[in-house]
Amino acid sequence: MTWMSSSLPLTSTSRASPVITMAGSRFFPKSSTSSQTFTTQKGSGDPTRASVVHLLARAHSLPCSAASQAFMQLVQPTARFQLALDLLLPLLTSSADLAQRIPVSFILYSMYAPYPISLNPFKSVLYATFVKERELAIEVSAKGEFSEREQLVWVLWKILKEDGNDIGPYSPSTLTKSPLPPELRASCLFLDEETFMENDPDHSVAKSTITAGEPKQFAEQGASKNLLPLLPPATETKITREADRENERIAQAMKLVLAARDRALTLTEQRASITLTPLIPRLTSPTMITSVDLPPIVSYNPNLAYQLVIALLMALPNNLAQDIDISVYLDALTLLPPTLPSFDLLGRLLRDTSAIPDYSTGGKTTIADIVRSEVLGRFIHESIKWLDNAERDEHEGLVSDDRFAKGVQNLCRFYSALLKLSIVDAASDADSTEMSHFALRHSRFEDANALYCILASGRFDPFYTAMI
């Protein structure tokens, strides 16, 4: 059951102006911490390209195989090669973050994984990158230091040996943070140049060359499929059918979330999102959703936005451990425009009594309590500012729709519902002062006039609202 009657959302305008603190209001202080970003090429007007850029920016926390499956679902088969040339190859050969270059390498490999590496059109670039990064890593190693390139060199080596599937279950974040044993350092990894630089199908692609002076034991150990040296042998298995299905479902959930930012999901997609609901926590811990993603998802798909916000708050301990500041997501909620989808989301959150950790006291609180104390006051304040700007634009002839009148009507109805549910108190100056002034100023509207009567009477008779 939705919070208010469903209708088309109001057209929103920008609300990036500084926030003026309302006297007596209670909300989370503005945080200077921004969500983690990655260096990516900016997408053009092509929505598919933009979705792939968004995917790569968040692929660091997902299994490489899940990122690859998401890429396959986002891009049509006939467009994959060209998009790989235009977007993936420049990332692979650039100095971008390893958390992006590793999934790019795996995607380029997995596009032609059913075939021998000799038939992969990107094998020469993969090999050239392997050689370049290996030389740079060896130079750093010669100085007695350790280069982060070592992990990328090892990943490329596994891919070029056709052992890339061993990497699939692990995320780039896990791979970059796992130290390599001495026998898997860049100086000990060798490949046959002729296999990758010449079009000779007779060469064995998966074979490494043991050059003169290379200890044979290193080659034998390097040829093994020990994916992560710190993991016990029991976990070093190839992708099982169950794991593959799980990765495919994660990729589908990720695809729906990416699409939800740009449009309302179809009925078929909404039904699919219901079945994928248990996977949403996997997308929020560590999070692949940024605070910038929330407003468009709320506008187009408030039901999905509700599930994402709940998952973000539930994953609070994990996110704090990874230096993810939850306040940026609460800030995003306070800056939502006063539209029906926003009121629907806030109303559902304010009635959700699910227990979550209290990051300020270390104890327990509820979603309703944290949203009321950290979001509601500032949301009301920002909504009034938004409507004031909309009224000014209407007077200046900049807009010709009824966003201002509809906004006043919906905000007053929303606040009246909060009063009836005892979420806010009409007798409390901290709760109702600013809204009383707003309702009085716009009392020419029926809903604003009715709300002002409730607020004014409630100051003298606290039980008045119970009889409304």
CSV table of C-alpha atoms in Angstrom, one decimal:
chain,number,residue,atom,x,y,z
A,1,MET,CA,0.0,0.0,0.0
A,2,THR,CA,1.5,3.3,-1.0
A,3,TRP,CA,1.8,6.4,1.2
A,4,MET,CA,-0.4,8.6,-1.0
A,5,SER,CA,-2.5,8.2,-4.0
A,6,SER,CA,-0.5,7.5,-7.1
A,7,SER,CA,-0.2,10.2,-9.8
A,8,LEU,CA,2.4,11.6,-12.2
A,9,PRO,CA,5.4,13.0,-10.3
A,10,LEU,CA,5.9,16.8,-10.3
A,11,THR,CA,8.5,18.2,-12.5
A,12,SER,CA,11.6,19.0,-10.4
A,13,THR,CA,14.1,21.9,-10.6
A,14,SER,CA,17.6,22.1,-9.3
A,15,ARG,CA,18.1,22.2,-5.6
A,16,ALA,CA,21.8,22.6,-5.1
A,17,SER,CA,21.6,25.9,-3.1
A,18,PRO,CA,23.2,25.9,0.3
A,19,VAL,CA,21.1,24.8,3.2
A,20,ILE,CA,20.0,27.3,5.9
A,21,THR,CA,19.4,25.6,9.2
A,22,MET,CA,15.9,25.9,10.6
A,23,ALA,CA,15.7,26.9,14.2
A,24,GLY,CA,14.7,23.9,16.3
A,25,SER,CA,15.0,21.4,13.5
A,26,ARG,CA,16.9,18.1,13.9
A,27,PHE,CA,18.9,16.7,11.1
A,28,PHE,CA,22.3,15.2,10.3
A,29,PRO,CA,25.0,17.8,9.8
A,30,LYS,CA,26.3,18.3,6.3
A,31,SER,CA,29.2,16.0,5.6
A,32,SER,CA,32.1,16.9,3.5
A,33,THR,CA,32.8,13.3,2.7
A,34,SER,CA,31.8,12.3,-0.8
A,35,SER,CA,31.2,8.8,-2.0
A,36,GLN,CA,34.1,7.0,-3.6
A,37,THR,CA,34.6,7.8,-7.3
A,38,PHE,CA,36.6,6.2,-10.0
A,39,THR,CA,38.3,7.7,-13.0
A,40,THR,CA,36.3,6.8,-16.0
A,41,GLN,CA,35.7,8.1,-19.5
A,42,LYS,CA,32.6,10.2,-19.6
A,43,GLY,CA,29.8,8.6,-21.4
A,44,SER,CA,28.4,10.3,-24.5
A,45,GLY,CA,24.7,10.6,-25.3
A,46,ASP,CA,24.6,6.8,-25.9
A,47,PRO,CA,22.7,5.3,-23.0
A,48,THR,CA,24.4,1.9,-23.5
A,49,ARG,CA,27.8,3.5,-23.3
A,50,ALA,CA,26.8,5.5,-20.2
A,51,SER,CA,25.5,2.4,-18.5
A,52,VAL,CA,28.8,0.6,-19.2
A,53,VAL,CA,30.8,3.5,-17.8
A,54,HIS,CA,28.6,3.4,-14.7
A,55,LEU,CA,29.1,-0.4,-14.4
A,56,LEU,CA,32.9,-0.1,-14.6
A,57,ALA,CA,32.9,2.6,-11.9
A,58,ARG,CA,31.2,0.2,-9.5
A,59,ALA,CA,32.7,-3.1,-10.7
A,60,HIS,CA,35.4,-3.0,-8.0
A,61,SER,CA,33.1,-4.7,-5.4
A,62,LEU,CA,31.6,-7.3,-7.7
A,63,PRO,CA,32.9,-10.7,-8.9
A,64,CYS,CA,34.7,-10.3,-12.2
A,65,SER,CA,32.3,-12.8,-13.7
A,66,ALA,CA,29.3,-10.8,-12.6
A,67,ALA,CA,30.7,-7.6,-14.2
A,68,SER,CA,31.3,-9.5,-17.4
A,69,GLN,CA,27.7,-10.9,-17.4
A,70,ALA,CA,26.3,-7.4,-16.8
A,71,PHE,CA,28.3,-6.1,-19.7
A,72,MET,CA,26.9,-8.9,-22.0
A,73,GLN,CA,23.4,-8.0,-20.9
A,74,LEU,CA,23.8,-4.3,-21.3
A,75,VAL,CA,25.4,-4.4,-24.8
A,76,GLN,CA,23.9,-6.1,-27.8
A,77,PRO,CA,26.2,-8.8,-29.4
A,78,THR,CA,26.6,-6.8,-32.6
A,79,ALA,CA,27.8,-3.7,-30.6
A,80,ARG,CA,30.2,-5.3,-28.2
A,81,PHE,CA,33.3,-5.3,-30.3
A,82,GLN,CA,33.0,-1.7,-31.3
A,83,LEU,CA,32.3,-0.6,-27.7
A,84,ALA,CA,35.2,-2.6,-26.5
A,85,LEU,CA,37.4,-0.8,-29.0
A,86,ASP,CA,36.1,2.6,-28.1
A,87,LEU,CA,35.8,2.3,-24.3
A,88,LEU,CA,37.5,-0.8,-22.8
A,89,LEU,CA,40.8,-0.8,-24.7
A,90,PRO,CA,41.6,2.9,-23.8
A,91,LEU,CA,41.0,2.0,-20.1
A,92,LEU,CA,43.1,-1.1,-20.3
A,93,THR,CA,46.1,0.8,-21.8
A,94,SER,CA,45.7,3.9,-19.6
A,95,SER,CA,46.9,4.6,-16.1
A,96,ALA,CA,43.4,4.1,-14.6
A,97,ASP,CA,42.8,2.5,-11.3
A,98,LEU,CA,43.5,-1.2,-11.1
A,99,ALA,CA,40.0,-1.7,-9.8
A,100,GLN,CA,38.9,-0.8,-13.3
A,101,ARG,CA,41.6,-2.3,-15.5
A,102,ILE,CA,41.2,-5.7,-13.9
A,103,PRO,CA,37.5,-6.1,-14.8
A,104,VAL,CA,38.2,-4.6,-18.2
A,105,SER,CA,40.8,-7.3,-18.8
A,106,PHE,CA,38.4,-10.0,-17.7
A,107,ILE,CA,35.6,-8.6,-20.0
A,108,LEU,CA,37.9,-8.6,-23.0
A,109,TYR,CA,38.8,-12.2,-22.2
A,110,SER,CA,35.3,-13.4,-21.5
A,111,MET,CA,33.9,-12.0,-24.7
A,112,TYR,CA,35.7,-14.8,-26.5
A,113,ALA,CA,36.2,-17.2,-23.6
A,114,PRO,CA,34.5,-20.2,-25.4
A,115,TYR,CA,37.3,-20.1,-28.0
A,116,PRO,CA,41.1,-20.4,-27.7
A,117,ILE,CA,42.9,-17.3,-26.8
A,118,SER,CA,44.6,-17.3,-30.2
A,119,LEU,CA,41.2,-16.4,-31.7
A,120,ASN,CA,40.6,-13.5,-29.3
A,121,PRO,CA,41.1,-10.3,-31.4
A,122,PHE,CA,42.3,-8.5,-28.3
A,123,LYS,CA,45.1,-10.9,-27.4
A,124,SER,CA,47.9,-8.8,-28.8
A,125,VAL,CA,46.8,-5.8,-26.7
A,126,LEU,CA,46.4,-7.9,-23.6
A,127,TYR,CA,49.9,-9.3,-24.2
A,128,ALA,CA,51.4,-5.9,-24.9
A,129,THR,CA,49.9,-4.6,-21.7
A,130,PHE,CA,51.2,-7.6,-19.8
A,131,VAL,CA,54.8,-6.9,-21.1
A,132,LYS,CA,54.6,-3.2,-20.4
A,133,GLU,CA,53.2,-3.6,-16.9
A,134,ARG,CA,55.6,-6.4,-16.1
A,135,GLU,CA,58.6,-4.3,-17.0
A,136,LEU,CA,57.4,-1.4,-14.9
A,137,ALA,CA,56.7,-3.7,-12.0
A,138,ILE,CA,60.2,-5.3,-12.3
A,139,GLU,CA,61.8,-1.8,-12.3
A,140,VAL,CA,60.0,-0.9,-9.0
A,141,SER,CA,60.9,-4.3,-7.5
A,142,ALA,CA,64.6,-3.7,-8.4
A,143,LYS,CA,64.5,-0.7,-6.0
A,144,GLY,CA,63.3,-2.9,-3.2
A,145,GLU,CA,59.7,-1.7,-3.4
A,146,PHE,CA,56.4,-3.3,-4.3
A,147,SER,CA,54.3,-2.1,-7.2
A,148,GLU,CA,50.5,-2.4,-7.3
A,149,ARG,CA,51.0,-3.4,-10.9
A,150,GLU,CA,52.1,-6.9,-9.7
A,151,GLN,CA,48.4,-7.9,-9.3
A,152,LEU,CA,47.5,-6.7,-12.8
A,153,VAL,CA,50.4,-8.5,-14.3
A,154,TRP,CA,49.4,-11.7,-12.6
A,155,VAL,CA,45.7,-11.3,-13.8
A,156,LEU,CA,46.9,-10.7,-17.4
A,157,TRP,CA,49.2,-13.7,-17.1
A,158,LYS,CA,46.3,-16.0,-16.0
A,159,ILE,CA,44.1,-14.7,-18.8
A,160,LEU,CA,46.7,-15.2,-21.5
A,161,LYS,CA,47.3,-18.7,-20.2
A,162,GLU,CA,43.6,-19.4,-20.6
A,163,ASP,CA,43.1,-19.7,-16.9
A,164,GLY,CA,41.0,-16.6,-16.7
A,165,ASN,CA,38.0,-18.5,-15.3
A,166,ASP,CA,39.9,-18.9,-12.0
A,167,ILE,CA,39.6,-15.1,-11.5
A,168,GLY,CA,35.9,-15.0,-12.2
A,169,PRO,CA,34.6,-15.6,-8.6
A,170,TYR,CA,36.7,-12.8,-7.1
A,171,SER,CA,36.2,-9.0,-7.2
A,172,PRO,CA,38.9,-6.6,-8.3
A,173,SER,CA,39.0,-5.2,-4.8
A,174,THR,CA,39.9,-8.6,-3.4
A,175,LEU,CA,42.5,-9.3,-6.1
A,176,THR,CA,44.3,-5.9,-5.7
A,177,LYS,CA,44.5,-6.4,-1.9
A,178,SER,CA,45.8,-10.0,-1.9
A,179,PRO,CA,49.6,-10.2,-1.7
A,180,LEU,CA,51.4,-12.4,-4.1
A,181,PRO,CA,54.0,-15.0,-3.1
A,182,PRO,CA,57.5,-14.6,-4.5
A,183,GLU,CA,57.0,-17.2,-7.2
A,184,LEU,CA,54.1,-15.3,-8.6
A,185,ARG,CA,55.8,-11.9,-8.7
A,186,ALA,CA,56.1,-10.2,-12.1
A,187,SER,CA,59.8,-11.2,-12.5
A,188,CYS,CA,58.8,-14.9,-12.4
A,189,LEU,CA,55.9,-14.7,-14.9
A,190,PHE,CA,56.8,-15.5,-18.5
A,191,LEU,CA,54.9,-16.0,-21.7
A,192,ASP,CA,55.8,-17.1,-25.2
A,193,GLU,CA,56.0,-13.9,-27.3
A,194,GLU,CA,55.4,-15.7,-30.6
A,195,THR,CA,52.1,-17.1,-29.3
A,196,PHE,CA,50.5,-13.7,-29.0
A,197,MET,CA,52.4,-11.5,-31.5
A,198,GLU,CA,52.1,-13.8,-34.5
A,199,ASN,CA,49.0,-15.4,-36.1
A,200,ASP,CA,50.2,-19.0,-35.8
A,201,PRO,CA,47.5,-21.3,-34.7
A,202,ASP,CA,49.9,-24.1,-34.1
A,203,HIS,CA,51.3,-22.4,-31.0
A,204,SER,CA,50.1,-23.7,-27.7
A,205,VAL,CA,48.5,-20.6,-26.1
A,206,ALA,CA,48.3,-21.9,-22.6
A,207,LYS,CA,52.0,-22.8,-22.3
A,208,SER,CA,54.5,-20.5,-20.5
A,209,THR,CA,58.1,-20.3,-21.7
A,210,ILE,CA,60.8,-21.3,-19.2
A,211,THR,CA,63.6,-19.1,-20.2
A,212,ALA,CA,67.3,-19.7,-19.5
A,213,GLY,CA,68.1,-19.0,-15.9
A,214,GLU,CA,64.5,-19.3,-14.7
A,215,PRO,CA,64.2,-21.8,-11.9
A,216,LYS,CA,62.0,-24.7,-13.1
A,217,GLN,CA,60.3,-24.9,-9.7
A,218,PHE,CA,59.0,-21.3,-10.2
A,219,ALA,CA,57.5,-22.2,-13.5
A,220,GLU,CA,55.8,-25.3,-12.1
A,221,GLN,CA,54.4,-23.3,-9.2
A,222,GLY,CA,53.4,-20.5,-11.4
A,223,ALA,CA,51.6,-22.8,-13.8
A,224,SER,CA,49.4,-24.0,-10.9
A,225,LYS,CA,45.9,-22.6,-10.5
A,226,ASN,CA,46.3,-21.2,-7.0
A,227,LEU,CA,44.2,-18.1,-7.4
A,228,LEU,CA,44.9,-16.4,-4.1
A,229,PRO,CA,47.9,-17.6,-2.1
A,230,LEU,CA,46.2,-16.6,1.2
A,231,LEU,CA,43.1,-18.7,0.5
A,232,PRO,CA,43.0,-22.4,1.6
A,233,PRO,CA,43.1,-24.9,-1.2
A,234,ALA,CA,39.5,-26.0,-0.5
A,235,THR,CA,38.3,-22.6,-1.8
A,236,GLU,CA,40.4,-22.6,-4.9
A,237,THR,CA,37.8,-24.2,-7.2
A,238,LYS,CA,36.4,-23.3,-10.5
A,239,ILE,CA,33.0,-21.6,-10.8
A,240,THR,CA,30.3,-24.1,-9.9
A,241,ARG,CA,26.9,-24.1,-11.6
A,242,GLU,CA,25.3,-22.6,-8.5
A,243,ALA,CA,27.9,-19.8,-8.3
A,244,ASP,CA,27.5,-19.1,-12.0
A,245,ARG,CA,23.7,-18.8,-11.5
A,246,GLU,CA,24.3,-16.5,-8.5
A,247,ASN,CA,26.6,-14.3,-10.5
A,248,GLU,CA,24.0,-14.1,-13.3
A,249,ARG,CA,21.3,-13.1,-10.9
A,250,ILE,CA,23.6,-10.4,-9.5
A,251,ALA,CA,24.3,-9.2,-13.0
A,252,GLN,CA,20.5,-9.0,-13.6
A,253,ALA,CA,19.9,-7.1,-10.4
A,254,MET,CA,22.8,-4.7,-11.3
A,255,LYS,CA,21.3,-4.2,-14.8
A,256,LEU,CA,17.9,-3.3,-13.3
A,257,VAL,CA,19.4,-0.8,-10.9
A,258,LEU,CA,21.4,0.9,-13.7
A,259,ALA,CA,18.2,1.1,-15.8
A,260,ALA,CA,16.2,2.4,-12.8
A,261,ARG,CA,18.2,5.6,-12.8
A,262,ASP,CA,17.1,6.6,-16.3
A,263,ARG,CA,13.5,5.4,-16.6
A,264,ALA,CA,10.5,3.7,-14.9
A,265,LEU,CA,11.0,0.0,-15.0
A,266,THR,CA,8.5,-2.0,-17.1
A,267,LEU,CA,6.0,-4.4,-15.4
A,268,THR,CA,8.2,-7.3,-16.4
A,269,GLU,CA,11.3,-5.7,-14.9
A,270,GLN,CA,9.3,-4.8,-11.8
A,271,ARG,CA,8.3,-8.4,-11.3
A,272,ALA,CA,11.9,-9.4,-11.9
A,273,SER,CA,13.1,-6.9,-9.3
A,274,ILE,CA,10.8,-8.5,-6.7
A,275,THR,CA,12.5,-11.9,-7.3
A,276,LEU,CA,15.9,-10.3,-7.1
A,277,THR,CA,15.1,-8.4,-3.9
A,278,PRO,CA,17.3,-10.7,-1.7
A,279,LEU,CA,20.3,-9.7,-3.8
A,280,ILE,CA,19.9,-6.0,-3.1
A,281,PRO,CA,22.1,-6.2,0.0
A,282,ARG,CA,24.9,-7.6,-2.2
A,283,LEU,CA,24.8,-4.3,-4.2
A,284,THR,CA,25.0,-2.1,-1.1
A,285,SER,CA,27.7,-3.8,1.0
A,286,PRO,CA,30.1,-2.7,-0.3
A,287,THR,CA,27.9,-0.3,-2.1
A,288,MET,CA,27.7,0.3,-5.8
A,289,ILE,CA,25.0,2.9,-5.4
A,290,THR,CA,26.1,6.5,-5.0
A,291,SER,CA,24.1,9.3,-3.4
A,292,VAL,CA,23.8,10.8,-6.8
A,293,ASP,CA,21.9,7.7,-8.0
A,294,LEU,CA,19.2,8.0,-5.4
A,295,PRO,CA,17.1,11.0,-6.6
A,296,PRO,CA,16.5,9.7,-10.1
A,297,ILE,CA,15.7,6.2,-8.8
A,298,VAL,CA,13.2,7.7,-6.3
A,299,SER,CA,11.6,9.7,-9.1
A,300,TYR,CA,11.2,6.8,-11.5
A,301,ASN,CA,11.0,3.8,-9.2
A,302,PRO,CA,10.1,4.7,-5.6
A,303,ASN,CA,9.5,1.0,-4.6
A,304,LEU,CA,13.0,0.0,-5.7
A,305,ALA,CA,14.4,3.1,-4.0
A,306,TYR,CA,12.8,2.1,-0.7
A,307,GLN,CA,14.5,-1.3,-0.9
A,308,LEU,CA,17.9,0.3,-1.7
A,309,VAL,CA,17.7,2.8,1.2
A,310,ILE,CA,16.7,0.0,3.6
A,311,ALA,CA,19.6,-2.1,2.4
A,312,LEU,CA,22.0,0.8,2.8
A,313,LEU,CA,20.9,1.4,6.4
A,314,MET,CA,21.0,-2.3,7.2
A,315,ALA,CA,24.6,-2.5,5.8
A,316,LEU,CA,25.7,0.4,8.0
A,317,PRO,CA,28.4,-1.6,10.0
A,318,ASN,CA,30.0,-2.9,6.8
A,319,ASN,CA,29.9,0.5,5.1
A,320,LEU,CA,31.5,2.2,8.1
A,321,ALA,CA,34.2,-0.4,8.1
A,322,GLN,CA,35.0,0.5,4.5
A,323,ASP,CA,34.9,4.3,5.2
A,324,ILE,CA,31.6,4.8,3.4
A,325,ASP,CA,29.8,7.7,5.1
A,326,ILE,CA,26.1,7.0,5.3
A,327,SER,CA,25.4,10.7,5.9
A,328,VAL,CA,25.8,11.4,2.2
A,329,TYR,CA,22.8,9.1,1.5
A,330,LEU,CA,20.8,10.8,4.3
A,331,ASP,CA,21.7,14.1,2.8
A,332,ALA,CA,20.4,13.0,-0.6
A,333,LEU,CA,17.1,12.1,1.0
A,334,THR,CA,16.7,15.6,2.5
A,335,LEU,CA,17.2,17.2,-1.0
A,336,LEU,CA,14.5,15.2,-2.8
A,337,PRO,CA,12.0,17.4,-4.5
A,338,PRO,CA,8.5,17.7,-3.0
A,339,THR,CA,6.9,15.2,-5.4
A,340,LEU,CA,4.6,12.2,-4.8
A,341,PRO,CA,7.4,9.6,-5.2
A,342,SER,CA,9.4,11.5,-2.5
A,343,PHE,CA,6.5,11.7,-0.1
A,344,ASP,CA,5.8,8.0,-0.7
A,345,LEU,CA,9.4,7.0,0.1
A,346,LEU,CA,9.7,9.2,3.2
A,347,GLY,CA,6.3,8.1,4.5
A,348,ARG,CA,7.3,4.4,4.2
A,349,LEU,CA,10.7,5.0,5.9
A,350,LEU,CA,9.0,6.9,8.7
A,351,ARG,CA,6.8,4.0,9.5
A,352,ASP,CA,9.5,1.3,9.2
A,353,THR,CA,10.3,0.0,12.7
A,354,SER,CA,13.1,-2.3,11.6
A,355,ALA,CA,16.1,-2.3,14.0
A,356,ILE,CA,19.4,-1.0,12.7
A,357,PRO,CA,22.7,-0.1,14.5
A,358,ASP,CA,22.9,3.4,15.9
A,359,TYR,CA,26.3,4.7,14.6
A,360,SER,CA,26.3,7.6,17.2
A,361,THR,CA,25.7,5.6,20.4
A,362,GLY,CA,26.8,2.1,19.3
A,363,GLY,CA,23.4,0.7,20.4
A,364,LYS,CA,20.2,0.0,18.4
A,365,THR,CA,17.7,2.3,16.8
A,366,THR,CA,15.0,2.0,14.1
A,367,ILE,CA,14.9,3.2,10.5
A,368,ALA,CA,11.9,5.4,11.4
A,369,ASP,CA,13.8,7.1,14.3
A,370,ILE,CA,16.9,7.8,12.2
A,371,VAL,CA,14.9,9.2,9.3
A,372,ARG,CA,12.7,11.3,11.6
A,373,SER,CA,15.7,12.8,13.5
A,374,GLU,CA,18.2,13.1,10.6
A,375,VAL,CA,16.1,13.6,7.5
A,376,LEU,CA,12.5,14.8,8.1
A,377,GLY,CA,13.2,18.3,9.5
A,378,ARG,CA,15.6,19.2,6.7
A,379,PHE,CA,13.5,17.6,4.0
A,380,ILE,CA,10.5,19.9,5.1
A,381,HIS,CA,12.8,22.9,5.1
A,382,GLU,CA,14.2,22.1,1.6
A,383,SER,CA,10.8,21.4,0.3
A,384,ILE,CA,9.6,24.8,1.3
A,385,LYS,CA,12.6,26.4,-0.3
A,386,TRP,CA,11.9,24.4,-3.5
A,387,LEU,CA,8.3,25.6,-3.6
A,388,ASP,CA,9.4,29.2,-3.0
A,389,ASN,CA,11.6,29.0,-6.0
A,390,ALA,CA,8.9,27.4,-8.1
A,391,GLU,CA,6.5,30.2,-7.1
A,392,ARG,CA,9.0,32.9,-8.1
A,393,ASP,CA,9.6,31.1,-11.5
A,394,GLU,CA,5.9,31.0,-12.0
A,395,HIS,CA,5.5,34.7,-11.3
A,396,GLU,CA,8.4,35.5,-13.7
A,397,GLY,CA,6.8,33.5,-16.4
A,398,LEU,CA,9.6,30.9,-16.6
A,399,VAL,CA,7.3,28.0,-16.2
A,400,SER,CA,3.7,27.4,-17.3
A,401,ASP,CA,2.8,24.3,-15.4
A,402,ASP,CA,1.1,23.9,-12.0
A,403,ARG,CA,4.1,22.5,-10.1
A,404,PHE,CA,3.8,25.1,-7.4
A,405,ALA,CA,0.1,24.6,-6.7
A,406,LYS,CA,0.5,20.8,-6.8
A,407,GLY,CA,3.6,21.0,-4.6
A,408,VAL,CA,1.8,23.1,-2.0
A,409,GLN,CA,-1.2,20.7,-2.0
A,410,ASN,CA,1.0,17.5,-1.7
A,411,LEU,CA,3.3,18.9,1.0
A,412,CYS,CA,0.3,20.0,3.1
A,413,ARG,CA,-1.3,16.6,2.7
A,414,PHE,CA,1.9,14.9,3.6
A,415,TYR,CA,2.4,16.9,6.7
A,416,SER,CA,-1.3,16.3,7.7
A,417,ALA,CA,-0.7,12.6,7.4
A,418,LEU,CA,2.4,12.9,9.7
A,419,LEU,CA,0.2,14.7,12.3
A,420,LYS,CA,-2.5,12.0,12.2
A,421,LEU,CA,0.2,9.3,12.6
A,422,SER,CA,1.8,11.3,15.5
A,423,ILE,CA,5.1,11.3,13.7
A,424,VAL,CA,5.2,15.1,14.3
A,425,ASP,CA,3.6,17.1,17.1
A,426,ALA,CA,1.5,20.1,16.3
A,427,ALA,CA,2.2,21.5,19.9
A,428,SER,CA,6.0,21.3,19.4
A,429,ASP,CA,7.6,24.5,18.1
A,430,ALA,CA,10.6,22.5,16.8
A,431,ASP,CA,8.3,20.3,14.7
A,432,SER,CA,5.7,22.7,13.4
A,433,THR,CA,6.9,26.4,13.4
A,434,GLU,CA,8.3,26.5,9.9
A,435,MET,CA,5.4,24.5,8.5
A,436,SER,CA,2.8,26.8,10.3
A,437,HIS,CA,4.3,29.8,8.6
A,438,PHE,CA,4.3,28.1,5.2
A,439,ALA,CA,0.6,27.0,5.6
A,440,LEU,CA,-0.4,30.5,6.7
A,441,ARG,CA,1.4,32.2,3.7
A,442,HIS,CA,-0.4,29.9,1.3
A,443,SER,CA,-3.7,29.6,3.1
A,444,ARG,CA,-5.5,30.6,-0.2
A,445,PHE,CA,-5.1,26.9,-1.0
A,446,GLU,CA,-7.6,24.7,0.6
A,447,ASP,CA,-5.1,22.1,1.9
A,448,ALA,CA,-2.8,24.7,3.3
A,449,ASN,CA,-5.7,26.4,5.1
A,450,ALA,CA,-6.9,23.1,6.6
A,451,LEU,CA,-3.4,22.3,7.7
A,452,TYR,CA,-2.9,25.7,9.4
A,453,CYS,CA,-6.2,25.2,11.3
A,454,ILE,CA,-4.9,21.9,12.6
A,455,LEU,CA,-1.5,23.4,13.6
A,456,ALA,CA,-3.0,26.5,15.2
A,457,SER,CA,-5.5,24.5,17.2
A,458,GLY,CA,-3.0,21.9,18.2
A,459,ARG,CA,-0.9,24.5,20.0
A,460,PHE,CA,-3.7,25.2,22.4
A,461,ASP,CA,-5.4,21.8,22.4
A,462,PRO,CA,-3.0,18.8,21.9
A,463,PHE,CA,-6.0,16.4,21.5
A,464,TYR,CA,-7.5,18.4,18.7
A,465,THR,CA,-5.7,16.6,16.0
A,466,ALA,CA,-6.9,13.2,17.3
A,467,MET,CA,-10.5,14.3,16.5
A,468,ILE,CA,-9.7,15.3,12.9
